[in-house]
CSV table of C-alpha atoms in Angstrom, one decimal:
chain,number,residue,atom,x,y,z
A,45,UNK,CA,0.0,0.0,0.0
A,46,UNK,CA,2.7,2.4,0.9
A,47,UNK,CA,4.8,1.7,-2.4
A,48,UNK,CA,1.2,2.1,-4.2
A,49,UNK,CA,0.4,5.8,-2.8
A,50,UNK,CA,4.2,6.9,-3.2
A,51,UNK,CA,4.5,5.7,-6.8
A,52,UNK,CA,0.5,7.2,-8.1
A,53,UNK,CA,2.3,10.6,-6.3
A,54,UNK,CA,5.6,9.9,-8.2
A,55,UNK,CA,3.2,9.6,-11.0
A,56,UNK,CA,0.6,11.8,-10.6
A,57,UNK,CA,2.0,15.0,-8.8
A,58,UNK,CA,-1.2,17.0,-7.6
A,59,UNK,CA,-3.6,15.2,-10.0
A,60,UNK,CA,-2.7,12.1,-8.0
A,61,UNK,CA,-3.4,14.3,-4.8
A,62,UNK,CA,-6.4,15.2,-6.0
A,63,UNK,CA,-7.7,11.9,-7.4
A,64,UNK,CA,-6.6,10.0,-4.2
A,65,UNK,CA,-8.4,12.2,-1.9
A,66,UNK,CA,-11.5,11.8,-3.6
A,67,UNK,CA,-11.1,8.3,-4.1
A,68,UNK,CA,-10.6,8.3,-0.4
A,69,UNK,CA,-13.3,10.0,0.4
A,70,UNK,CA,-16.0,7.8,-2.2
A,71,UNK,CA,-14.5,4.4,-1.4
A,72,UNK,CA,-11.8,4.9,1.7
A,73,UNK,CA,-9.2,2.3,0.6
A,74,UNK,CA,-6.2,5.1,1.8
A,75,UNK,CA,-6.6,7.0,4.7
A,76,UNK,CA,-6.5,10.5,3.8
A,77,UNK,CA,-4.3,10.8,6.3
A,78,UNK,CA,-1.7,8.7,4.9
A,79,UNK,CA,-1.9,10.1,1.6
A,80,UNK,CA,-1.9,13.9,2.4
A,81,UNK,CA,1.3,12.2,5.1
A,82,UNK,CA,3.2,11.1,2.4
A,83,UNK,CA,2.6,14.3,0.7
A,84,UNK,CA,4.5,16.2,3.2
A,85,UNK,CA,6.7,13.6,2.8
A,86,UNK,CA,7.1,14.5,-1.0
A,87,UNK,CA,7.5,18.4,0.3
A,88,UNK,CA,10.5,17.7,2.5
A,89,UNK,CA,12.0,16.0,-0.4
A,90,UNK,CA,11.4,18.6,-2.7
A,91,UNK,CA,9.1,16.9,-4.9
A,92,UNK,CA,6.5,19.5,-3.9
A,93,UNK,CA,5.4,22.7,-2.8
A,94,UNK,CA,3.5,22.7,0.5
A,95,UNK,CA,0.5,25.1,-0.5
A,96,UNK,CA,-0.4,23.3,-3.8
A,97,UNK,CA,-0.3,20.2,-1.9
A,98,UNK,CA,-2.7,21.1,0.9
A,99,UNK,CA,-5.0,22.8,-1.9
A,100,UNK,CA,-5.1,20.5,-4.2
A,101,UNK,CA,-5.7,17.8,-1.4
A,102,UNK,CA,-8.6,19.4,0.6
A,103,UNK,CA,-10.2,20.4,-3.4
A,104,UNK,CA,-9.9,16.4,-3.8
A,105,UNK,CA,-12.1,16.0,0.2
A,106,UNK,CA,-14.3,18.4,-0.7
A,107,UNK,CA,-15.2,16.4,-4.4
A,108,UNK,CA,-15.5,13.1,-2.7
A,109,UNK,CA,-17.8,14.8,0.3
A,110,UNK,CA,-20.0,16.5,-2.8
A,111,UNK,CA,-20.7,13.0,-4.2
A,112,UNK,CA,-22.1,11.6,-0.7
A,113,UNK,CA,-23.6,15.0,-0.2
A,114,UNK,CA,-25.7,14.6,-4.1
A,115,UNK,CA,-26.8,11.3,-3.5
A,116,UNK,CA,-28.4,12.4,0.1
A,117,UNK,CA,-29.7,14.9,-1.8
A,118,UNK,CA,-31.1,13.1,-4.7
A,119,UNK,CA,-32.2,10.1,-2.6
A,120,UNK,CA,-34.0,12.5,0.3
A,121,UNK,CA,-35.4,11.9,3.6
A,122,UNK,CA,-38.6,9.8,2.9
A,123,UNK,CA,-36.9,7.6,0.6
A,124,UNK,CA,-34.0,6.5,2.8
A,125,UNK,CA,-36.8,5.3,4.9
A,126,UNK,CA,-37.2,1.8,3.7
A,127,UNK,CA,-33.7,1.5,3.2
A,128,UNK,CA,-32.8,2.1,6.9
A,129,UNK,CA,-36.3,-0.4,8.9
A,130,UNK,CA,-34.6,-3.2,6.3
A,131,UNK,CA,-31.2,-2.5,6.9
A,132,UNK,CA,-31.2,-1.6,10.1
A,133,UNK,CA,-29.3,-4.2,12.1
A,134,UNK,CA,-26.1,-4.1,9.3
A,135,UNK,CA,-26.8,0.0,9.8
A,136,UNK,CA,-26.6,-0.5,13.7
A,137,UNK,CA,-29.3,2.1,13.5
A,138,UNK,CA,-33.0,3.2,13.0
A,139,UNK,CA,-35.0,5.5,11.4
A,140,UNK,CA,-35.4,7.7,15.0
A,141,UNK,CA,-31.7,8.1,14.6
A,142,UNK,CA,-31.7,9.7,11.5
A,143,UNK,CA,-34.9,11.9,12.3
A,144,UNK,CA,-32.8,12.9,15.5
A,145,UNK,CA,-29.8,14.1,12.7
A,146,UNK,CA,-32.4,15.7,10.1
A,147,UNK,CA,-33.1,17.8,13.2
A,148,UNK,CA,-30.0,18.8,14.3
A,149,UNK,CA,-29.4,20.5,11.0
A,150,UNK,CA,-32.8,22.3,10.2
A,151,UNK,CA,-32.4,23.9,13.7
A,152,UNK,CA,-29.6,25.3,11.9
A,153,UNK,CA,-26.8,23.6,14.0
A,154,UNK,CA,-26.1,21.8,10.5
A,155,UNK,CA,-22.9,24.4,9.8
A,156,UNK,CA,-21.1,23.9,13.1
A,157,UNK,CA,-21.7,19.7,13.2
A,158,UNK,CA,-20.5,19.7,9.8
A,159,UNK,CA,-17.4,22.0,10.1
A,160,UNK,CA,-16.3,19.7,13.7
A,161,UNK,CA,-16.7,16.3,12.1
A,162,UNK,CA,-14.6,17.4,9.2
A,163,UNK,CA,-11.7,16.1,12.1
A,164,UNK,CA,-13.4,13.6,12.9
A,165,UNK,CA,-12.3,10.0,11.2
A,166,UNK,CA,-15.1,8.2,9.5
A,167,UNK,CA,-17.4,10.6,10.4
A,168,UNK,CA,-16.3,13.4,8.4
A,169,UNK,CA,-17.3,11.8,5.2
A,170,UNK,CA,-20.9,10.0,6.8
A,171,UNK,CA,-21.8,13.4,7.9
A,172,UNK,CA,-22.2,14.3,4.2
A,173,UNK,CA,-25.1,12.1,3.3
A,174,UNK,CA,-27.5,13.6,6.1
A,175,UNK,CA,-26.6,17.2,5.2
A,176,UNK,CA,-27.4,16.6,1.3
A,177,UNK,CA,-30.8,14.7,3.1
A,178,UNK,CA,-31.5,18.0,5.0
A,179,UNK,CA,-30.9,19.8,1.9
A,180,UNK,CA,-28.3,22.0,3.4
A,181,UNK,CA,-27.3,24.9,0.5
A,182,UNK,CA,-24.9,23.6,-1.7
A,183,UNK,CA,-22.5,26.6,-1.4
A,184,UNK,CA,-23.0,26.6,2.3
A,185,UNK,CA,-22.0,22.4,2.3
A,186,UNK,CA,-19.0,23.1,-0.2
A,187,UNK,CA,-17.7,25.9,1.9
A,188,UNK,CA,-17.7,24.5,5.4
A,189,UNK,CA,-16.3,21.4,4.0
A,190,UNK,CA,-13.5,22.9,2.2
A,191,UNK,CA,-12.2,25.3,4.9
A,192,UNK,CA,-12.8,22.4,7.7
A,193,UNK,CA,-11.0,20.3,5.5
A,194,UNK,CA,-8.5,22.5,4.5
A,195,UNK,CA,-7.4,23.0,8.1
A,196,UNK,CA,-7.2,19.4,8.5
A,197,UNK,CA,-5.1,18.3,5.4
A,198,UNK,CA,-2.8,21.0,6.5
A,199,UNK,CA,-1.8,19.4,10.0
A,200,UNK,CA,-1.8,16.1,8.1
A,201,UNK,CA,0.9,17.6,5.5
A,202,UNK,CA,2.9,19.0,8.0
A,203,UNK,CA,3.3,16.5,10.2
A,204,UNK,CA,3.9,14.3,7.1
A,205,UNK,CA,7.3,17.1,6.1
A,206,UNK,CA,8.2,17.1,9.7
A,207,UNK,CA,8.9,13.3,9.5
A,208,UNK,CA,10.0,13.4,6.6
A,209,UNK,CA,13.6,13.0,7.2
A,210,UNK,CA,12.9,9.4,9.4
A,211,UNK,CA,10.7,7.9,6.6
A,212,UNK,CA,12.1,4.6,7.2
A,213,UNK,CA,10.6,4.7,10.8
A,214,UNK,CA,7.3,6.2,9.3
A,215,UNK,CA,6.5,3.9,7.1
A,216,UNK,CA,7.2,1.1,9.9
A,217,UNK,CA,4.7,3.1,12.2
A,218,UNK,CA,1.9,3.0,9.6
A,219,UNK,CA,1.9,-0.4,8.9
A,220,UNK,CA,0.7,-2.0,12.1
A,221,UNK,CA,-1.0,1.3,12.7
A,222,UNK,CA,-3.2,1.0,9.8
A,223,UNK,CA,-4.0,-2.6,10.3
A,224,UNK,CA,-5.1,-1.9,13.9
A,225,UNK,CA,-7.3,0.7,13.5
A,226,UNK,CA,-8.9,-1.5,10.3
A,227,UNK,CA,-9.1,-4.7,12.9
A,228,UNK,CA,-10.8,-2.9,15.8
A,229,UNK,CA,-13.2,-0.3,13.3
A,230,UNK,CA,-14.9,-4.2,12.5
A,231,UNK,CA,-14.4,-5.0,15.9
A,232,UNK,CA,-16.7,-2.5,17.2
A,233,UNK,CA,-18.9,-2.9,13.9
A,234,UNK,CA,-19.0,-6.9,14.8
A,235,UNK,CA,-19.9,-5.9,18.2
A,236,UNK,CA,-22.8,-3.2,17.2
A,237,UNK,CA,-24.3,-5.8,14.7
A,238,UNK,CA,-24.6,-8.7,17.4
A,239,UNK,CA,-25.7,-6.9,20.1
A,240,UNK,CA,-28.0,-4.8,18.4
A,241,UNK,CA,-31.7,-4.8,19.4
A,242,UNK,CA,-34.8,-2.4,18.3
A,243,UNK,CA,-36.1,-0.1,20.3
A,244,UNK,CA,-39.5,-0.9,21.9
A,245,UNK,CA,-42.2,1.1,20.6
């Protein structure tokens, strides 16, 4: 995985950034924060420039957000309804639980949730299917997600140049670290699924 990311960014320079980020944020594969990682990476090796990274990676987020946030649009509140009482045990959830979120954001909280789980794992891209279903303003979605994300990438990046010079010992760290969080994100899934019961009516 690591020889993948470095060789598409080799490749692909910021279009690889871009693509990657989207790609992360559609079908999460790659962390984004070892891709915009190893981007700092290519800064403190001078295969980059720090503000066109960051950029480039957080206009990438914001693409890959906009395609959960169109289909929560398109697919709308009543209609995720079926979806969710048939699904619900794989969901670990129920339809109260999404009229509890449609709520949040028409009492116009929407803007700050969205903008603090933009550094939240996982959640920063699930949050983008209930704002398109609460029909959030499109500008308003874009622009909370790219400054939110913006911020985000640009720790990621940094921290990425700051190791840069110990990439050896990097690359060892994300391994296992990868692997773990994978292995107990099912874990907890696993758990949710078994254990979960319906509410009584």
């Amino acid at each position: 995985m690591t020889e993948f990311i470095l060789d598409w960014i080799a490749w692909g320079g910021y279009f690889g950034i871009v693509l990657l980020m989207a790609l992360e944020n559609v079908f999460p594969p790659i962390p984004s924060e070892v891709i915009m990682g190893f981007g700092g990476i290519a800064v403190a090796r001078g295969q980059m420039e720090m503000v066109p990274l960051v950029l480039w990676g957080t206009a990438g987020t914001t693409a890959g957000n906009m395609f959960w946030y169109v289909i929560g649009r398109r697919l709308g509140y009543e209609r995720f309804r079926p979806f969710v009482e048939r699904h619900g045990r794989w969901l670990t959830l129920e339809w109260e639980d999404v009229e509890r979120v449609r709520h949040f954001f028409r009492r116009k909280r929407g803007g700050w949730t969205l903008f603090v789980f933009r550094f939240m794992p996982t959640f920063r891209t699930l949050i983008s299917l209930p704002a398109g279903m609460a029909k959030m303003p499109v500008w308003q979605f874009a622009a909370i997600t790219y400054v939110g994300s913006l911020i985000w990438n640009g720790v990621l990046a940094g921290a990425g140049y700051m190791l840069g010079s110990r990439f050896q010992q990097l690359d060892r760290f994300l391994g296992p670290l990868g692997i773990a969080v994978t292995v107990l994100a099912l874990a907890i899934w696993g758990y949710r699924v078994a254990t979960w019961k319906p509410r009584e009516r």
